Coordinates of C-alpha atoms and ligand atoms in Angstrom, one line a residue:
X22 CA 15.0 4.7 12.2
X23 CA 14.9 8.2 11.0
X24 CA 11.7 10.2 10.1
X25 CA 11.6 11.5 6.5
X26 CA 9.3 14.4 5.0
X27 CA 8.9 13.9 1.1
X28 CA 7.0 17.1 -0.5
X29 CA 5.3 15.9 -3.3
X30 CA 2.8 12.8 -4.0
X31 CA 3.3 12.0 -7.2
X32 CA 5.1 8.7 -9.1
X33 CA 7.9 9.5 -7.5
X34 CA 7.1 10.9 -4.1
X35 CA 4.5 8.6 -3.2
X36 CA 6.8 5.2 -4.2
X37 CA 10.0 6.7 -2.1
X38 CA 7.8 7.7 1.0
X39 CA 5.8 4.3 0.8
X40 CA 9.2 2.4 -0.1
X41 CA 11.2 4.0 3.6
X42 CA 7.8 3.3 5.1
X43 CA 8.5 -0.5 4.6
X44 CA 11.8 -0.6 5.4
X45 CA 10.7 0.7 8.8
X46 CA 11.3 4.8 8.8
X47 CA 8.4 7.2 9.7
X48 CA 7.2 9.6 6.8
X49 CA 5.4 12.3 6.2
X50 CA 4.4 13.2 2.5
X51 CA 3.2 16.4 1.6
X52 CA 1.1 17.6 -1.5
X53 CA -0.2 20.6 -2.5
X54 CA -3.5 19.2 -4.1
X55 CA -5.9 18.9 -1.3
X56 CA -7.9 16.2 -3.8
X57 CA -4.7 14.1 -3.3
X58 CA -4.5 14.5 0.1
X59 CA -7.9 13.5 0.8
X60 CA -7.4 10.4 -1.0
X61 CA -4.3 9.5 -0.1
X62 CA -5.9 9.7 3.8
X63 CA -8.4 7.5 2.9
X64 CA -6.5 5.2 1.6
X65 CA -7.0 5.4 -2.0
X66 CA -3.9 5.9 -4.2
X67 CA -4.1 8.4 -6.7
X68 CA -2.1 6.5 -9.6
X69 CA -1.7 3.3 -11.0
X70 CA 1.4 1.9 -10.1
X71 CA 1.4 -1.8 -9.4
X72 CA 2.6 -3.4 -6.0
X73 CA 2.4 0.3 -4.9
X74 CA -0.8 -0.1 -3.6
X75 CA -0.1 -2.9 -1.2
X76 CA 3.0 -1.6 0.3
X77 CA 1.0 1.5 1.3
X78 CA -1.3 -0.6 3.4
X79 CA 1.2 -2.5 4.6
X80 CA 2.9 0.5 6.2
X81 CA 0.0 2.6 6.8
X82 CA 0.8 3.4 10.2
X83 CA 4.1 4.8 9.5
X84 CA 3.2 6.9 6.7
X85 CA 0.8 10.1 7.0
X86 CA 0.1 12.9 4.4
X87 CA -0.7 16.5 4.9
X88 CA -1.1 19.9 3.0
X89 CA 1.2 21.5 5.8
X90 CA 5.1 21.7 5.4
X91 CA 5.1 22.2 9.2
X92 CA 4.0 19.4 9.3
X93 CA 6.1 17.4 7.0
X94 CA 9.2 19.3 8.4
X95 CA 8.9 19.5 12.1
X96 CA 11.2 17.0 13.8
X97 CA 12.7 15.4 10.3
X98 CA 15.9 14.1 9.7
X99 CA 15.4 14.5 6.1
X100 CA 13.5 16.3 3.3
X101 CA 13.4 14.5 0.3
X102 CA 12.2 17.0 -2.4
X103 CA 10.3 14.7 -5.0
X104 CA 7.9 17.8 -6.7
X105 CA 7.8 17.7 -10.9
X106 CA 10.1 19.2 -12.8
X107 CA 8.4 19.9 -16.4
X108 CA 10.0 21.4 -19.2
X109 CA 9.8 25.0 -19.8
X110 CA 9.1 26.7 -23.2
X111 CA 12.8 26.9 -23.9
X112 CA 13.4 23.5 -22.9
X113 CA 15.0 23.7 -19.5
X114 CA 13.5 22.2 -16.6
X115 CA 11.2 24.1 -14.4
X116 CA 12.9 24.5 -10.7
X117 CA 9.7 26.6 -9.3
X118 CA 7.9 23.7 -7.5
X119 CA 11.6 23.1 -6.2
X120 CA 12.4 26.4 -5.0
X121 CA 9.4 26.9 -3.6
X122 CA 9.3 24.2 -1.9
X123 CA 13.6 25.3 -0.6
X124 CA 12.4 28.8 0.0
X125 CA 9.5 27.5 2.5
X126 CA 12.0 25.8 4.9
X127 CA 11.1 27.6 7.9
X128 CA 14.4 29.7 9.5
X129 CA 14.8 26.9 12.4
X130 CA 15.2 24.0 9.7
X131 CA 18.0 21.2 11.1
X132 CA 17.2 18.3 8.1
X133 CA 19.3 17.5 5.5
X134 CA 17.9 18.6 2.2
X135 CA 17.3 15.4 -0.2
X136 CA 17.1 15.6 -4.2
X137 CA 15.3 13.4 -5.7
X138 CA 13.9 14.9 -8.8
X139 CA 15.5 15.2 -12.1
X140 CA 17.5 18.8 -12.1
X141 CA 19.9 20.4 -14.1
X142 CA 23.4 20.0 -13.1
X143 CA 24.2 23.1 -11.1
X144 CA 21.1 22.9 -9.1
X145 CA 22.2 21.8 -5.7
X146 CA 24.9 24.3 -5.6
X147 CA 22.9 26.8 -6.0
X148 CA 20.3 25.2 -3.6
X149 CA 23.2 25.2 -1.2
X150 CA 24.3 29.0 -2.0
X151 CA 20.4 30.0 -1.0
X152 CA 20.5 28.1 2.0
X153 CA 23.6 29.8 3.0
X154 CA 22.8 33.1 2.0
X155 CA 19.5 32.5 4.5
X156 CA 21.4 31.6 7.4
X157 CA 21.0 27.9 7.2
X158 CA 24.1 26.3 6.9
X159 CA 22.9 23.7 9.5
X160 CA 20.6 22.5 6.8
X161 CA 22.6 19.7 4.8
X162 CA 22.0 19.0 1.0
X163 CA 22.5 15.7 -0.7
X164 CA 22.0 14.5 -4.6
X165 CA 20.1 11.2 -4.5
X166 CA 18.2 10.9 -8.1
X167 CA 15.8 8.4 -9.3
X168 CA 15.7 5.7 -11.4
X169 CA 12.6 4.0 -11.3
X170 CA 10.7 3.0 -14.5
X171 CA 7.1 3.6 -13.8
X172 CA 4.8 0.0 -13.5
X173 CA 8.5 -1.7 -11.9
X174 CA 9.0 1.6 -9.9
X175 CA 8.4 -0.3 -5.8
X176 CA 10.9 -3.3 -7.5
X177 CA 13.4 -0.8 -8.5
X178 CA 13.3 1.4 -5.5
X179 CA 13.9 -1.5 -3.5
X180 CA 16.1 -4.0 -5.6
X181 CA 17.9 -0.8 -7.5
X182 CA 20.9 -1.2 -10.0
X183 CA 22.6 1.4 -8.0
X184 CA 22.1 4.0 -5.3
X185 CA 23.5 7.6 -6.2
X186 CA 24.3 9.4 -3.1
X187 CA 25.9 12.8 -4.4
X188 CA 26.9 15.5 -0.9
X189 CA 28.9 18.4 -0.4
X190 CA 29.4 16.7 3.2
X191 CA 30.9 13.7 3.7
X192 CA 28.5 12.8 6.7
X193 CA 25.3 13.8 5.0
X194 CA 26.7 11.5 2.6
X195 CA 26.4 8.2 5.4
X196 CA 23.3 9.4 6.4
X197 CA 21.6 9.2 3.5
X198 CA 23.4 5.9 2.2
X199 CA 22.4 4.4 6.1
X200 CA 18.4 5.2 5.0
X201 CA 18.5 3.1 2.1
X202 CA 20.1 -0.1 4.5
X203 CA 18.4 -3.1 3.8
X204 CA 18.3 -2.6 0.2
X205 CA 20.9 -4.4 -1.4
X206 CA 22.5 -2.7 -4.4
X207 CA 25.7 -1.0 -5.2
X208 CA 26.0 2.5 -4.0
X209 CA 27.8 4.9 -6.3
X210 CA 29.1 8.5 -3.6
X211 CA 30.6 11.3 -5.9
X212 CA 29.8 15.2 -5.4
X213 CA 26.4 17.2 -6.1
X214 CA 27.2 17.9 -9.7
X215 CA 28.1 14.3 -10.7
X216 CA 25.9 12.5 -9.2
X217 CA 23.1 15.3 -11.1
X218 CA 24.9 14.3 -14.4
X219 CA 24.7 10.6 -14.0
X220 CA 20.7 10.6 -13.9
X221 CA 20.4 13.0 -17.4
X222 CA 23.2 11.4 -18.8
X223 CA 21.9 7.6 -18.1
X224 CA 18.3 9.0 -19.4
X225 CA 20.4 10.3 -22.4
X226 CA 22.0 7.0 -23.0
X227 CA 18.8 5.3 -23.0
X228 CA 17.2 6.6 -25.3
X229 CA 20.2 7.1 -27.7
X230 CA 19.7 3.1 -28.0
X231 CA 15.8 3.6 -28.4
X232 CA 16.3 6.1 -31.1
X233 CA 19.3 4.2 -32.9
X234 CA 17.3 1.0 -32.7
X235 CA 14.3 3.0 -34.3
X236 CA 16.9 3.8 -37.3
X237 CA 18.0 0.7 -37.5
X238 CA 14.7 -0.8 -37.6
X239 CA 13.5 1.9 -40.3
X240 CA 16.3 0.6 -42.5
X241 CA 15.2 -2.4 -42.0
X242 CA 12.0 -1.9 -43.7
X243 CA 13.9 -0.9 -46.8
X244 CA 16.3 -3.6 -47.2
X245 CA 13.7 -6.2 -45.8
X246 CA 15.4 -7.6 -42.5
X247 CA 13.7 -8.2 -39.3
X248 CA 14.4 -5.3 -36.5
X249 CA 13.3 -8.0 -33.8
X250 CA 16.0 -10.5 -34.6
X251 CA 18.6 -8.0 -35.4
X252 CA 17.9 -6.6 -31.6
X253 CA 18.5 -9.7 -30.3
X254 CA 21.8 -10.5 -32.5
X255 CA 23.6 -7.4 -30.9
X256 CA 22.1 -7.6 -27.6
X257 CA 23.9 -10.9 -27.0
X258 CA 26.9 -9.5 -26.8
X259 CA 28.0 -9.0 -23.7
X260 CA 29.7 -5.4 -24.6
X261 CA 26.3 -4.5 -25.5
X262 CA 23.3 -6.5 -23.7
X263 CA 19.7 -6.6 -24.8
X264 CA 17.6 -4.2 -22.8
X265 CA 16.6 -0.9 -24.6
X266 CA 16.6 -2.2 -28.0
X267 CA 12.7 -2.7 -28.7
X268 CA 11.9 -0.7 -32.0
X269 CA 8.7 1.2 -31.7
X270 CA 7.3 3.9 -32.1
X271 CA 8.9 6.1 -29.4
X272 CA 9.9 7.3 -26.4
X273 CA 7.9 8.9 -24.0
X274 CA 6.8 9.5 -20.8
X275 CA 7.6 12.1 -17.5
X276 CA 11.3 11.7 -17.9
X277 CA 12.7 10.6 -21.4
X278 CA 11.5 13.8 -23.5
X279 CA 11.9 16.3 -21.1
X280 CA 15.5 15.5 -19.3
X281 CA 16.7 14.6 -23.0
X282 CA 15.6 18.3 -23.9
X283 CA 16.9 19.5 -20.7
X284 CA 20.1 17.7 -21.0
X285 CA 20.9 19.5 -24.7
X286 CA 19.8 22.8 -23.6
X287 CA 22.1 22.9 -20.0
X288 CA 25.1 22.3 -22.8
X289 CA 23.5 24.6 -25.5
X290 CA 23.3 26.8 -22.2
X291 CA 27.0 25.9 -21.6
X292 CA 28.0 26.8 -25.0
X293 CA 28.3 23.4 -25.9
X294 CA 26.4 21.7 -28.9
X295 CA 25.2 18.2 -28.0
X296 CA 25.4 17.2 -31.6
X297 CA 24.1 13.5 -30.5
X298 CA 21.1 14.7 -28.1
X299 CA 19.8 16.8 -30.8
X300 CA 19.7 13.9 -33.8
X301 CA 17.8 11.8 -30.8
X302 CA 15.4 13.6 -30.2
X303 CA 14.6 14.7 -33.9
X304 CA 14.5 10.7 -34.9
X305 CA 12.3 10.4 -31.9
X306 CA 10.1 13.0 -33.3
X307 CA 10.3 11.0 -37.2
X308 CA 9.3 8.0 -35.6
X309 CA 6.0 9.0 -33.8
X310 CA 5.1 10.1 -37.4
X311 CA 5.8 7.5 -39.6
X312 CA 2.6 5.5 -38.9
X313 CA 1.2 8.1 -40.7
X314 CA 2.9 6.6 -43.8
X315 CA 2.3 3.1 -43.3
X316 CA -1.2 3.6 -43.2
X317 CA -1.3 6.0 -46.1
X318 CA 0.2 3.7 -47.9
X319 CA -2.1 0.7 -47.6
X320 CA -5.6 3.5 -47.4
X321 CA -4.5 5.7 -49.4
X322 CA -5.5 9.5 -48.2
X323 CA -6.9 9.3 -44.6
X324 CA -9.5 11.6 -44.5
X325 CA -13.0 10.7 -43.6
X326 CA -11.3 6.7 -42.6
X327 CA -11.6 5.2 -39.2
X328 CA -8.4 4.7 -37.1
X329 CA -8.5 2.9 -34.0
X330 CA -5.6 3.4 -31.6
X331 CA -5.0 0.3 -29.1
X332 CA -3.3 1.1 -26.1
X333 CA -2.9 5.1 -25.0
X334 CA -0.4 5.5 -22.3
X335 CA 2.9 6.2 -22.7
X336 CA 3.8 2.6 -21.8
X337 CA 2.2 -0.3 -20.3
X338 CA 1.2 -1.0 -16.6
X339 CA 1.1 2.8 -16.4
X340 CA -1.8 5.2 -16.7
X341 CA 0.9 8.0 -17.6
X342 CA 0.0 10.0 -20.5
X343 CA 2.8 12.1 -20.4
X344 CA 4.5 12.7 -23.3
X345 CA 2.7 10.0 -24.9
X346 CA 3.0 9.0 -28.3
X347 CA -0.6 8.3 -28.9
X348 CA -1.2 12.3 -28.6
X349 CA 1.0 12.9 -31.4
X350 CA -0.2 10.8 -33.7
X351 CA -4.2 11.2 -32.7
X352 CA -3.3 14.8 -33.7
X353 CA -1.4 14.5 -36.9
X354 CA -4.4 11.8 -37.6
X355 CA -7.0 14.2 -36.8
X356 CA -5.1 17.0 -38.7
X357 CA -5.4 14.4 -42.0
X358 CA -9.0 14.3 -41.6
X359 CA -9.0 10.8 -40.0
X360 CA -12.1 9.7 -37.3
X361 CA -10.0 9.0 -33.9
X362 CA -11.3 5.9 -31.8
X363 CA -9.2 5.1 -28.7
X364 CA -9.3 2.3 -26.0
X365 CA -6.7 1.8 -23.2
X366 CA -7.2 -0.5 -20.2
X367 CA -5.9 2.0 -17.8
X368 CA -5.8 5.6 -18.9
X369 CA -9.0 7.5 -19.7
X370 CA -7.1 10.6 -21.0
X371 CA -9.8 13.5 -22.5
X372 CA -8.3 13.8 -25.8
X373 CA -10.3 16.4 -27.9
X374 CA -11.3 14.3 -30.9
X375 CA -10.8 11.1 -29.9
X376 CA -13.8 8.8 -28.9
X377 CA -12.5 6.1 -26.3
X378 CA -14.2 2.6 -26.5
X379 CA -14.3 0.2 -23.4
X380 CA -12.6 -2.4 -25.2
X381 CA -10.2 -3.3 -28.5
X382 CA -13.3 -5.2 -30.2
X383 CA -15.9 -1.9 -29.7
X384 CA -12.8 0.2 -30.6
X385 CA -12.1 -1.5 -33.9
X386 CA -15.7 -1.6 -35.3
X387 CA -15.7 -0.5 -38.7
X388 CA -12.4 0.7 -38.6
X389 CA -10.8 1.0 -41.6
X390 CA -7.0 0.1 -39.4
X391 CA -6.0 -1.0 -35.8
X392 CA -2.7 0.8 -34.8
X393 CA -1.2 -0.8 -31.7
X394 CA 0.1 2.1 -29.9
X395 CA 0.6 0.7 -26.2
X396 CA 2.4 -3.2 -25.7
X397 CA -0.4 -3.9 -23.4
X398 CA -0.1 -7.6 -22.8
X399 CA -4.5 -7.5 -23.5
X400 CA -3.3 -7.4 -27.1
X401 CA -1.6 -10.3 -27.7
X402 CA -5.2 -12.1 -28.6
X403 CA -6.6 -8.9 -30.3
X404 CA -6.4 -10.4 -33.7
X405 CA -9.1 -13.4 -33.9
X406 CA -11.9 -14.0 -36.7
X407 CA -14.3 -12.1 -34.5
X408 CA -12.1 -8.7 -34.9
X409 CA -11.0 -9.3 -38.2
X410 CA -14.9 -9.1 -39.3
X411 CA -15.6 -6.2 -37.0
X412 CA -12.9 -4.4 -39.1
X413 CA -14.1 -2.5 -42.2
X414 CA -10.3 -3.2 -43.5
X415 CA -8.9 -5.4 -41.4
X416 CA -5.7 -3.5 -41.3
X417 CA -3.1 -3.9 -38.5
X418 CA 0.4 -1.7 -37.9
X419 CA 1.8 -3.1 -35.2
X420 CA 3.7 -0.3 -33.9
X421 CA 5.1 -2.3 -31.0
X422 CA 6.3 -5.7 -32.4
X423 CA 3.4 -7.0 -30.1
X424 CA 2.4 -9.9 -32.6
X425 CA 3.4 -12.4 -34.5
X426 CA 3.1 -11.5 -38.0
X427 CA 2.6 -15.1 -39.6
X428 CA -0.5 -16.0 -37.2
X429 CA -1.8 -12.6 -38.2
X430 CA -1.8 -12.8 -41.6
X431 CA -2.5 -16.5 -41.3
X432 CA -5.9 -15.2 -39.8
X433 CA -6.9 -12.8 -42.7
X434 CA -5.0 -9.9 -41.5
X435 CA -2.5 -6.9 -43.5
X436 CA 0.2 -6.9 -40.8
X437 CA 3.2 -3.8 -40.8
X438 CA 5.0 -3.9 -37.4
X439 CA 8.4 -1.9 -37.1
X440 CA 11.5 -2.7 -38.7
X441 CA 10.1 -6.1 -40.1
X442 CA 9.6 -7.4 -43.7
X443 CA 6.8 -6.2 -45.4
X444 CA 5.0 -9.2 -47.2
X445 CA 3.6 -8.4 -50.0
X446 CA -0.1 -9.9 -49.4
X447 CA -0.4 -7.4 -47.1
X448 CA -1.3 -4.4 -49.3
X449 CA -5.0 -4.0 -49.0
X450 CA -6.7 -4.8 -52.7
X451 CA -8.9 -1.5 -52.4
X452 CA -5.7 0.4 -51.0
X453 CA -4.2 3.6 -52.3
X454 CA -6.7 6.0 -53.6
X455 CA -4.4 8.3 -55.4
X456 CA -3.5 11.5 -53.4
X457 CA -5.9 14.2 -55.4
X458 CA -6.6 16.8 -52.9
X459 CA -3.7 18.2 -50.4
X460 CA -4.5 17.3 -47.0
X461 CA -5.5 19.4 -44.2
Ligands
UDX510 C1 9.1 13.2 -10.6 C2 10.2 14.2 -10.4 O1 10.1 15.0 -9.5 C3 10.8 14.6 -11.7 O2 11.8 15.5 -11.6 C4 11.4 13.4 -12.3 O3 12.2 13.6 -13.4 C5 10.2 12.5 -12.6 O4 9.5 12.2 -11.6 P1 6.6 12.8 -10.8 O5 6.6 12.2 -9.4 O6 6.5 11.9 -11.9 O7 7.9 13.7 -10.9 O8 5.7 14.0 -10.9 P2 4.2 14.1 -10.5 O9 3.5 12.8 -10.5 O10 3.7 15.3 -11.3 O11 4.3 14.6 -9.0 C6 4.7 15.8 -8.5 C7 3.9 16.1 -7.3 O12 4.4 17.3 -6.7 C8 2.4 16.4 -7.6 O13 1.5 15.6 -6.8 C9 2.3 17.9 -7.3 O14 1.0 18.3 -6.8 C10 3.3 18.1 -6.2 N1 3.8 19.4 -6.1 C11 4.0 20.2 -7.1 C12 4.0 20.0 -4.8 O15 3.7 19.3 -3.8 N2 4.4 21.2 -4.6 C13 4.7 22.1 -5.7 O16 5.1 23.2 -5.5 C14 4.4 21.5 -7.0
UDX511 C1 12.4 6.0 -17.4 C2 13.7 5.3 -16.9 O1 13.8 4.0 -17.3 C3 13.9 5.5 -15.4 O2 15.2 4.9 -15.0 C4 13.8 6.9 -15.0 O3 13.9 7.1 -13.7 C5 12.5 7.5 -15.5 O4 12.4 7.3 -16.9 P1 9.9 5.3 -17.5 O5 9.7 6.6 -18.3 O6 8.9 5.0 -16.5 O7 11.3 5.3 -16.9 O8 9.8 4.1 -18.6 P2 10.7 3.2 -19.5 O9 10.3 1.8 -19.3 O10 12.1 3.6 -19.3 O11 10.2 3.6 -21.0 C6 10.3 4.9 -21.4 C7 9.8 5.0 -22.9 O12 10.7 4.3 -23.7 C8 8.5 4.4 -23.1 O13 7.7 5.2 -24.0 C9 8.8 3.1 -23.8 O14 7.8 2.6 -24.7 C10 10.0 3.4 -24.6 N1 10.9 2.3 -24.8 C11 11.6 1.7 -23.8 C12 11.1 1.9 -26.2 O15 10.5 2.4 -27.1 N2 12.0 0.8 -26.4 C13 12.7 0.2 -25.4 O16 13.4 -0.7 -25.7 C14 12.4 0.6 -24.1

């Protein structure tokens, strides 16, 4: 069994380290927040990631954590470097949490240099140029990205589609693909740069069929079709298959927007224009916004109404508000002149105008519309008689495809989801004040 150092304790850090814990290998994870640390030594874990938890306490006597590299590098095998990668200003990824993180191997360093977060293609060779250039050719370097949904992330890690292993040395190669033995999945070896452009480019590909069913779905609104059925036509075919094609109101979360950005800038960088990345990211955009619409078009101008937003994260089983949908529209509701309620089961983000509730039902009080945000599986009995008279206008846009629109309506509801037929007993009677004053 080999002993692994993992700097960074964050979604991804803290699932690898606790996932090679279980499989029997020693680790060390290191953090820079001291708060993290502390907890992480007590046993508390600092996120919500189901199952992740468990496995922690399971393995808690091969696993330690620590604010000191030494530490986390003396007498490892490997480094797995697992530190965020955000976006910068222009849109590429941030490397400093990576290169600080190369640039404090001490001079005597024997491991072999791991890669788990997202980076530009490029990165490991120049990774592999500094090491050089610093005497420490002894220190391997080996691609090996991630691609672990967060809320599924322990079942990915260790029932995975695939296993990228991308090395400029054959046998730092093995060594890494022997760590990951007893999981069963297909491994996939290829050089540094490939195996970099398979994680941004199957990112990329994912939400190109998020964004296209988003179109599709918006069409479908027009010509009055049902996006849910449609998604299921195409996804039987086996060229094709069904995952990825839930209409919504878009992507979000730690990797989507930023390695889709990143991935069109390295080609704009590259002198390349990625004609595709740019039109899915702009629908992406569109889409967060068109709930804006809907309601306007049953409550005519939205200033001074009530808006309740159901679910907040990025995602269910996640308390990620990365990137988050629900931060775009509470802004572009706010900027209308709308009151912001929120309520999320999990994530209790400070959002400046927004007042959270503890549940749906104190949430929707008087609200003149319920917008689910998040698919949280608590909403499936949110409509009832009970929230339907709490509701000032009892207003739902599904912006999920959670519900059932026929038992909705059937209990005294409007319903809009996405991409489904609009009925026309769903316009409010009071609805549409005309639009007299521009809004703010
Ligand atoms: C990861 C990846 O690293 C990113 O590239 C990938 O695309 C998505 O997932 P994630 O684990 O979600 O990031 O990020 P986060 O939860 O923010 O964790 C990063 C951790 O690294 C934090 O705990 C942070 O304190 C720590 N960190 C950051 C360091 O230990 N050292 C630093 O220099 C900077
Ligand atoms: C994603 C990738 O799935 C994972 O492989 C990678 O390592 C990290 O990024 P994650 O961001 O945790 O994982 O969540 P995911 O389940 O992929 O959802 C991302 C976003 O897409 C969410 O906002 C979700 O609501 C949205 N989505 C997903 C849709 O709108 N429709 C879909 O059909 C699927």
């Amino acid at each position: 069994m080999a002993k692994i150092g993992i700097f960074g304790a964050g979604y991804v850090g803290l699932v690898t380290g606790a996932c090679f814990a279980d499989l029997g290998h020693e680790v060390v994870v290191r953090d820079v927040l001291p708060e993290r640390i502390e907890r992480l030594r007590a046993g508390e874990v600092p996120i919500y990631e189901p199952g992740l938890e468990a496995v922690l306490e399971r393995c808690r006597d091969r696993i330690s954590f620590t604010l000191d590299v030494q530490e986390a590098v003396a007498g490892s095998d490997f480094l797995y470097v697992a530190v965020g990668t955000p976006p910068t200003y222009a849109g590429d990824a941030d490397l400093s949490a990576v290169w600080t993180v190369v640039d404090e191997l001490p001079d005597d360093a024997q491991a072999i240099v791991v890669m788990k977060s997202t980076v530009p293609v490029g990165t490991g060779e120049k990774v592999r140029a500094a090491l050089d250039a610093r005497g420490l050719e002894a220190v391997g370097y080996v691609s090996n990205p991630e691609f672990t949904a967060e809320g599924t992330a322990v079942r990915d890690f260790m029932e995975p589609d695939r296993i990228v292993i991308g090395a400029f040395d054959e046998e730092d190669g093995d060594a890494v693909e022997a760590l990951h033995i007893g999981i069963d999945g297909p491994v996939v070896r290829t050089d540094v740069n490939s195996a970099e452009m398979i994680k941004l480019a199957a990112n990329a590909f994912l939400v190109t069929r998020i964004s296209f069913i988003n179109e599709i779905a918006n069409v479908c609104e027009l010509v009055g079709a049902d996006v849910k059925h449609v998604a299921e036509g195409i996804g039987l075919d086996h060229r094709l298959g069904p995952h990825f094609l839930r209409a919504g109101i878009g992507w979000g979360g730690s990797c989507f927007p930023k390695d889709s950005l990143a991935l069109k800038q390295l080609a704009a960088n590259s002198g390349y224009h990625f004609h595709l990345m740019n039109a899915v990211i702009e629908v992406n955009e569109l889409q967060k916004r068109r709930v804006l619409q809907k309601l306007q078009r049953h409550l005519g101008r939205l200033r001074g109404k009530s808006i309740a937003l159901l679910g907040l994260a990025f995602k269910p089983n996640t308390d990620d508000m990365r990137e988050a949908p629900s931060l775009v529209l509470a802004s572009r509701l706010i900027a209308e002149g709308a009151e912001v309620r929120g309520w999320d089961p999990v994530a209790r983000p400070e959002l400046p105008g927004v007042t959270l509730h503890d549940s749906p039902l104190e949430a929707v009080r008087d609200a003149d519309a319920a917008v689910i945000v998040t698919e949280w599986p608590q909403l499936l009995d949110f409509p009832s008689e009970e929230t339907r008279a709490a509701m000032r206008h009892p207003l739902i846009v599904d912006g999920r495809n959670l519900l059932d629109p026929d038992s909705v309506r059937a209990l005294g509801f409007a319903y809009e989801g996405t991409g489904r037929r609009i009925s026309p007993t769903d316009v409010l009677p009071e609805a549409a004040e005309p639009e007299l004053e521009p809004s703010e």
